[in-house]
PDB file of C-alpha atoms in Angstrom:
ATOM      1  CA  MET A 212      14.084   9.725  -6.267  1.00  0.00           C
ATOM      2  CA  GLU A 213      12.608  12.149  -8.751  1.00  0.00           C
ATOM      3  CA  LEU A 214       9.810  14.413  -7.628  1.00  0.00           C
ATOM      4  CA  LEU A 215       6.678  13.672  -9.578  1.00  0.00           C
ATOM      5  CA  GLU A 216       5.776  17.360  -9.740  1.00  0.00           C
ATOM      6  CA  ASN A 217       9.048  18.103 -11.554  1.00  0.00           C
ATOM      7  CA  LEU A 218       8.424  15.359 -14.115  1.00  0.00           C
ATOM      8  CA  GLN A 219       4.845  16.518 -14.676  1.00  0.00           C
ATOM      9  CA  LYS A 220       6.110  20.073 -15.210  1.00  0.00           C
ATOM     10  CA  LEU A 221       8.612  18.785 -17.776  1.00  0.00           C
ATOM     11  CA  LYS A 222       5.832  16.893 -19.534  1.00  0.00           C
ATOM     12  CA  ARG A 223       3.923  20.173 -19.969  1.00  0.00           C
ATOM     13  CA  GLN A 224       7.069  21.802 -21.427  1.00  0.00           C
ATOM     14  CA  LEU A 225       8.374  19.003 -23.653  1.00  0.00           C
ATOM     15  CA  THR A 226       6.965  16.829 -26.374  1.00  0.00           C
ATOM     16  CA  ARG A 227       7.197  13.069 -25.960  1.00  0.00           C
ATOM     17  CA  ALA A 228      10.187  12.935 -28.348  1.00  0.00           C
ATOM     18  CA  GLN A 229      11.991  15.714 -26.460  1.00  0.00           C
ATOM     19  CA  PHE A 230      11.335  13.945 -23.132  1.00  0.00           C
ATOM     20  CA  GLU A 231      12.754  10.682 -24.554  1.00  0.00           C
ATOM     21  CA  LYS A 232      15.823  12.494 -25.890  1.00  0.00           C
ATOM     22  CA  LYS A 233      16.426  14.254 -22.563  1.00  0.00           C
ATOM     23  CA  PHE A 234      16.005  11.040 -20.555  1.00  0.00           C
ATOM     24  CA  GLN A 235      17.556   8.196 -22.541  1.00  0.00           C
ATOM     25  CA  HIS A 236      17.689   5.922 -19.520  1.00  0.00           C
ATOM     26  CA  PRO A 237      14.990   3.650 -18.061  1.00  0.00           C
ATOM     27  CA  TRP A 238      13.183   4.401 -14.806  1.00  0.00           C
ATOM     28  CA  LEU A 239      12.165   2.356 -11.766  1.00  0.00           C
ATOM     29  CA  ILE A 240       8.737   2.812 -10.202  1.00  0.00           C
ATOM     30  CA  ARG A 241       7.961   1.457  -6.752  1.00  0.00           C
ATOM     31  CA  GLU A 242       5.125   1.754  -4.287  1.00  0.00           C
ATOM     32  CA  LEU A 243       6.191   3.909  -1.343  1.00  0.00           C
ATOM     33  CA  ASP A 244       5.683   2.934   2.268  1.00  0.00           C
ATOM     34  CA  GLU A 245       3.010   5.008   3.968  1.00  0.00           C
ATOM     35  CA  ASP A 246       5.553   7.043   5.944  1.00  0.00           C
ATOM     36  CA  GLU A 247       7.390   7.963   2.711  1.00  0.00           C
ATOM     37  CA  ARG A 248       4.313   9.348   0.956  1.00  0.00           C
ATOM     38  CA  PRO A 249       3.624  13.070   0.920  1.00  0.00           C
ATOM     39  CA  ALA A 250       0.752  13.873   3.259  1.00  0.00           C
ATOM     40  CA  LEU A 251      -1.732  16.655   2.735  1.00  0.00           C
ATOM     41  CA  PHE A 252      -2.382  16.612   6.449  1.00  0.00           C
ATOM     42  CA  ARG A 253      -1.849  14.140   9.252  1.00  0.00           C
ATOM     43  CA  THR A 254      -3.835  13.542  12.398  1.00  0.00           C
ATOM     44  CA  MET A 255      -2.485  11.764  15.426  1.00  0.00           C
ATOM     45  CA  VAL A 256      -4.890   9.729  17.525  1.00  0.00           C
ATOM     46  CA  THR A 257      -3.372   8.184  20.609  1.00  0.00           C
ATOM     47  CA  ASN A 258      -6.267   6.310  22.175  1.00  0.00           C
ATOM     48  CA  ILE A 259      -7.047   4.034  19.218  1.00  0.00           C
ATOM     49  CA  LYS A 260      -4.994   0.934  18.513  1.00  0.00           C
ATOM     50  CA  ARG A 261      -4.477   0.192  14.871  1.00  0.00           C
ATOM     51  CA  GLY A 262      -3.615  -3.136  13.403  1.00  0.00           C
ATOM     52  CA  ALA A 263      -0.614  -3.700  11.220  1.00  0.00           C
ATOM     53  CA  PRO A 264      -0.804  -1.876   7.883  1.00  0.00           C
ATOM     54  CA  PRO A 265      -1.863  -4.042   4.963  1.00  0.00           C
ATOM     55  CA  ALA A 266       1.053  -5.860   3.385  1.00  0.00           C
ATOM     56  CA  LYS A 267       2.303  -4.390   0.138  1.00  0.00           C
ATOM     57  CA  ARG A 268       2.402  -6.757  -2.749  1.00  0.00           C
ATOM     58  CA  ALA A 269       4.121  -6.786  -6.079  1.00  0.00           C
ATOM     59  CA  PRO A 270       1.890  -5.875  -8.996  1.00  0.00           C
ATOM     60  CA  VAL A 271       0.524  -8.747 -11.013  1.00  0.00           C
ATOM     61  CA  ALA A 272       0.030  -9.068 -14.767  1.00  0.00           C
ATOM     62  CA  GLY A 273      -2.460  -6.480 -15.956  1.00  0.00           C
ATOM     63  CA  GLU A 274      -1.871  -4.313 -12.867  1.00  0.00           C
ATOM     64  CA  ARG A 275       1.437  -2.603 -13.466  1.00  0.00           C
ATOM     65  CA  TYR A 276       2.704   0.268 -11.347  1.00  0.00           C
ATOM     66  CA  VAL A 277       2.934   2.519 -14.375  1.00  0.00           C
ATOM     67  CA  ARG A 278      -0.837   2.173 -14.903  1.00  0.00           C
ATOM     68  CA  LEU A 279      -1.550   2.855 -11.242  1.00  0.00           C
ATOM     69  CA  LEU A 280       0.756   5.889 -11.331  1.00  0.00           C
ATOM     70  CA  ALA A 281      -1.815   7.821 -13.356  1.00  0.00           C
ATOM     71  CA  VAL A 282      -4.549   7.026 -10.810  1.00  0.00           C
ATOM     72  CA  ASP A 283      -2.722   7.805  -7.542  1.00  0.00           C
ATOM     73  CA  PRO A 284       0.738   9.299  -8.156  1.00  0.00           C
ATOM     74  CA  SER A 285       1.397  10.019  -4.465  1.00  0.00           C
ATOM     75  CA  ARG A 286       1.682   6.251  -3.811  1.00  0.00           C
ATOM     76  CA  PHE A 287       4.771   5.822  -5.990  1.00  0.00           C
ATOM     77  CA  GLY A 288       8.430   6.747  -6.122  1.00  0.00           C
ATOM     78  CA  ILE A 289      10.174   7.250  -9.456  1.00  0.00           C
ATOM     79  CA  TYR A 290      13.905   6.589  -9.739  1.00  0.00           C
ATOM     80  CA  PRO A 291      16.007   7.367 -12.832  1.00  0.00           C
ATOM     81  CA  LEU A 292      18.466   4.659 -13.865  1.00  0.00           C
ATOM     82  CA  SER A 293      21.313   7.158 -13.961  1.00  0.00           C
ATOM     83  CA  LYS A 294      24.423   8.067 -12.014  1.00  0.00           C
ATOM     84  CA  SER A 295      24.052  10.335  -9.006  1.00  0.00           C
ATOM     85  CA  GLY A 296      27.800  10.808  -8.582  1.00  0.00           C
ATOM     86  CA  SER A 297      27.756   9.295  -5.101  1.00  0.00           C
ATOM     87  CA  ASN A 298      29.743   6.136  -5.837  1.00  0.00           C
ATOM     88  CA  PRO A 299      33.193   5.466  -7.314  1.00  0.00           C
ATOM     89  CA  TRP A 300      32.083   3.144 -10.158  1.00  0.00           C
ATOM     90  CA  SER A 301      31.464   5.255 -13.215  1.00  0.00           C
ATOM     91  CA  ASP A 302      30.066   2.342 -15.243  1.00  0.00           C
ATOM     92  CA  ARG A 303      27.476   1.155 -12.699  1.00  0.00           C
ATOM     93  CA  VAL A 304      24.209   2.438 -11.261  1.00  0.00           C
ATOM     94  CA  LEU A 305      24.165   1.077  -7.712  1.00  0.00           C
ATOM     95  CA  VAL A 306      21.029   0.082  -5.791  1.00  0.00           C
ATOM     96  CA  GLY A 307      20.990  -0.390  -2.046  1.00  0.00           C
ATOM     97  CA  ARG A 308      20.147   0.862   1.409  1.00  0.00           C
ATOM     98  CA  ALA A 309      23.284   2.990   1.914  1.00  0.00           C
ATOM     99  CA  SER A 310      23.111   6.680   1.065  1.00  0.00           C
ATOM    100  CA  ASN A 311      26.081   6.524  -1.349  1.00  0.00           C
ATOM    101  CA  ASN A 312      24.104   4.382  -3.847  1.00  0.00           C
ATOM    102  CA  ASP A 313      22.632   5.952  -6.966  1.00  0.00           C
ATOM    103  CA  ILE A 314      19.210   4.491  -6.124  1.00  0.00           C
ATOM    104  CA  VAL A 315      18.571   4.404  -2.388  1.00  0.00           C
ATOM    105  CA  LEU A 316      15.834   2.039  -1.181  1.00  0.00           C
ATOM    106  CA  ARG A 317      15.342   2.423   2.560  1.00  0.00           C
ATOM    107  CA  ASN A 318      14.209  -1.015   3.681  1.00  0.00           C
ATOM    108  CA  ASP A 319      15.600  -3.528   6.169  1.00  0.00           C
ATOM    109  CA  ARG A 320      15.434  -6.302   3.545  1.00  0.00           C
ATOM    110  CA  ILE A 321      17.767  -4.376   1.205  1.00  0.00           C
ATOM    111  CA  SER A 322      21.531  -4.812   1.553  1.00  0.00           C
ATOM    112  CA  LYS A 323      23.776  -1.753   1.829  1.00  0.00           C
ATOM    113  CA  LEU A 324      24.896  -2.538  -1.727  1.00  0.00           C
ATOM    114  CA  HIS A 325      22.192  -4.821  -3.059  1.00  0.00           C
ATOM    115  CA  ALA A 326      22.506  -4.816  -6.856  1.00  0.00           C
ATOM    116  CA  TYR A 327      23.731  -2.758  -9.769  1.00  0.00           C
ATOM    117  CA  PHE A 328      22.810  -1.923 -13.352  1.00  0.00           C
ATOM    118  CA  GLN A 329      25.192  -1.601 -16.295  1.00  0.00           C
ATOM    119  CA  CYS A 330      24.408  -0.249 -19.714  1.00  0.00           C
ATOM    120  CA  GLY A 331      26.159  -2.218 -22.440  1.00  0.00           C
ATOM    121  CA  ALA A 332      26.440  -2.039 -26.192  1.00  0.00           C
ATOM    122  CA  ARG A 333      23.440  -0.677 -28.072  1.00  0.00           C
ATOM    123  CA  GLY A 334      21.947   0.715 -24.854  1.00  0.00           C
ATOM    124  CA  ILE A 335      21.035  -2.689 -23.419  1.00  0.00           C
ATOM    125  CA  TRP A 336      20.743  -2.623 -19.633  1.00  0.00           C
ATOM    126  CA  ARG A 337      21.670  -5.574 -17.401  1.00  0.00           C
ATOM    127  CA  LEU A 338      20.953  -6.074 -13.714  1.00  0.00           C
ATOM    128  CA  TYR A 339      23.461  -7.835 -11.444  1.00  0.00           C
ATOM    129  CA  ASP A 340      23.041  -9.027  -7.869  1.00  0.00           C
ATOM    130  CA  ALA A 341      25.867  -7.776  -5.632  1.00  0.00           C
ATOM    131  CA  LYS A 342      25.836 -10.861  -3.374  1.00  0.00           C
ATOM    132  CA  SER A 343      22.893  -9.430  -1.452  1.00  0.00           C
ATOM    133  CA  ALA A 344      21.453 -11.208   1.574  1.00  0.00           C
ATOM    134  CA  ASN A 345      17.892 -11.407   0.205  1.00  0.00           C
ATOM    135  CA  GLY A 346      18.479 -11.743  -3.526  1.00  0.00           C
ATOM    136  CA  THR A 347      17.398  -9.961  -6.686  1.00  0.00           C
ATOM    137  CA  ARG A 348      14.795 -11.190  -9.187  1.00  0.00           C
ATOM    138  CA  VAL A 349      13.687 -10.206 -12.671  1.00  0.00           C
ATOM    139  CA  ASP A 350      10.109 -11.299 -13.419  1.00  0.00           C
ATOM    140  CA  GLY A 351      10.455 -13.927 -10.696  1.00  0.00           C
ATOM    141  CA  VAL A 352      13.785 -15.303 -11.956  1.00  0.00           C
ATOM    142  CA  ALA A 353      16.567 -15.078  -9.385  1.00  0.00           C
ATOM    143  CA  ILE A 354      19.844 -13.544 -10.486  1.00  0.00           C
ATOM    144  CA  PRO A 355      22.763 -15.686  -9.276  1.00  0.00           C
ATOM    145  CA  ALA A 356      24.948 -13.546  -7.013  1.00  0.00           C
ATOM    146  CA  GLY A 357      28.215 -12.411  -8.522  1.00  0.00           C
ATOM    147  CA  GLU A 358      27.540 -13.973 -11.945  1.00  0.00           C
ATOM    148  CA  GLU A 359      26.242 -12.721 -15.247  1.00  0.00           C
ATOM    149  CA  GLY A 360      23.348 -10.378 -14.802  1.00  0.00           C
ATOM    150  CA  LEU A 361      20.036 -10.499 -16.611  1.00  0.00           C
ATOM    151  CA  GLU A 362      19.001  -8.194 -19.424  1.00  0.00           C
ATOM    152  CA  ILE A 363      16.139  -5.903 -18.472  1.00  0.00           C
ATOM    153  CA  HIS A 364      13.405  -4.314 -20.569  1.00  0.00           C
ATOM    154  CA  SER A 365      10.544  -1.918 -20.028  1.00  0.00           C
ATOM    155  CA  GLY A 366       7.585  -3.517 -18.289  1.00  0.00           C
ATOM    156  CA  GLN A 367       9.566  -6.058 -16.281  1.00  0.00           C
ATOM    157  CA  LEU A 368       9.123  -6.476 -12.540  1.00  0.00           C
ATOM    158  CA  LEU A 369      12.262  -6.358 -10.412  1.00  0.00           C
ATOM    159  CA  MET A 370      12.458  -7.504  -6.801  1.00  0.00           C
ATOM    160  CA  PHE A 371      15.255  -6.248  -4.574  1.00  0.00           C
ATOM    161  CA  GLY A 372      14.743  -8.451  -1.523  1.00  0.00           C
ATOM    162  CA  THR A 373      11.060  -7.775  -0.803  1.00  0.00           C
ATOM    163  CA  VAL A 374      10.919  -4.394  -2.552  1.00  0.00           C
ATOM    164  CA  ALA A 375       9.067  -4.581  -5.871  1.00  0.00           C
ATOM    165  CA  THR A 376       9.778  -2.172  -8.719  1.00  0.00           C
ATOM    166  CA  GLU A 377       8.789  -1.920 -12.353  1.00  0.00           C
ATOM    167  CA  VAL A 378      11.156  -0.865 -15.141  1.00  0.00           C
ATOM    168  CA  VAL A 379       9.731   1.621 -17.642  1.00  0.00           C
ATOM    169  CA  ASP A 380      11.239   3.506 -20.529  1.00  0.00           C
ATOM    170  CA  SER A 381      10.935   7.284 -20.832  1.00  0.00           C
ATOM    171  CA  ALA A 382       8.156   7.110 -23.430  1.00  0.00           C
ATOM    172  CA  THR A 383       6.005   4.918 -21.173  1.00  0.00           C
ATOM    173  CA  LEU A 384       6.677   7.200 -18.184  1.00  0.00           C
ATOM    174  CA  TYR A 385       5.806  10.281 -20.239  1.00  0.00           C
ATOM    175  CA  ASP A 386       2.474   8.718 -21.254  1.00  0.00           C
ATOM    176  CA  SER A 387       1.600   7.864 -17.640  1.00  0.00           C
ATOM    177  CA  LEU A 388       2.383  11.300 -16.127  1.00  0.00           C
TER     178      LEU A 388
END
């Protein structure tokens, strides 16, 4: 996961065109769980019972994560669709719960190796389900496990099990920082 502060610093140093040239890959944005968010300060109260936290929901049309990123950046994680060097497949960006994936999503509903991205001819990205237990969806359409993946584009919503993400290109991310 990229630190938002680092990306905001780069935005101050680079023009939009330079940012796009430096980062030619798409990005994933997801809402972080409360325990993953940076806290300015935390207070522990032991004598008050709290109910379950409100359920997170996938964004709906007109309410994309990239728009909400500008309002409350601490709520979101930003993941580059690029190799981290942690896995043996040089042509795939792996997504899963295990720490050797390129994009690590810590969630019980995510398989150790849940899905993967491949960049094909002309820079077109495809998402494949890696026979995950809880499935992978692109804009609500399930990807059949082990078969042809689906082409992805900026602005689409991806679901890895119950974890919602939005795909954005570098220009869109730059504008929202």
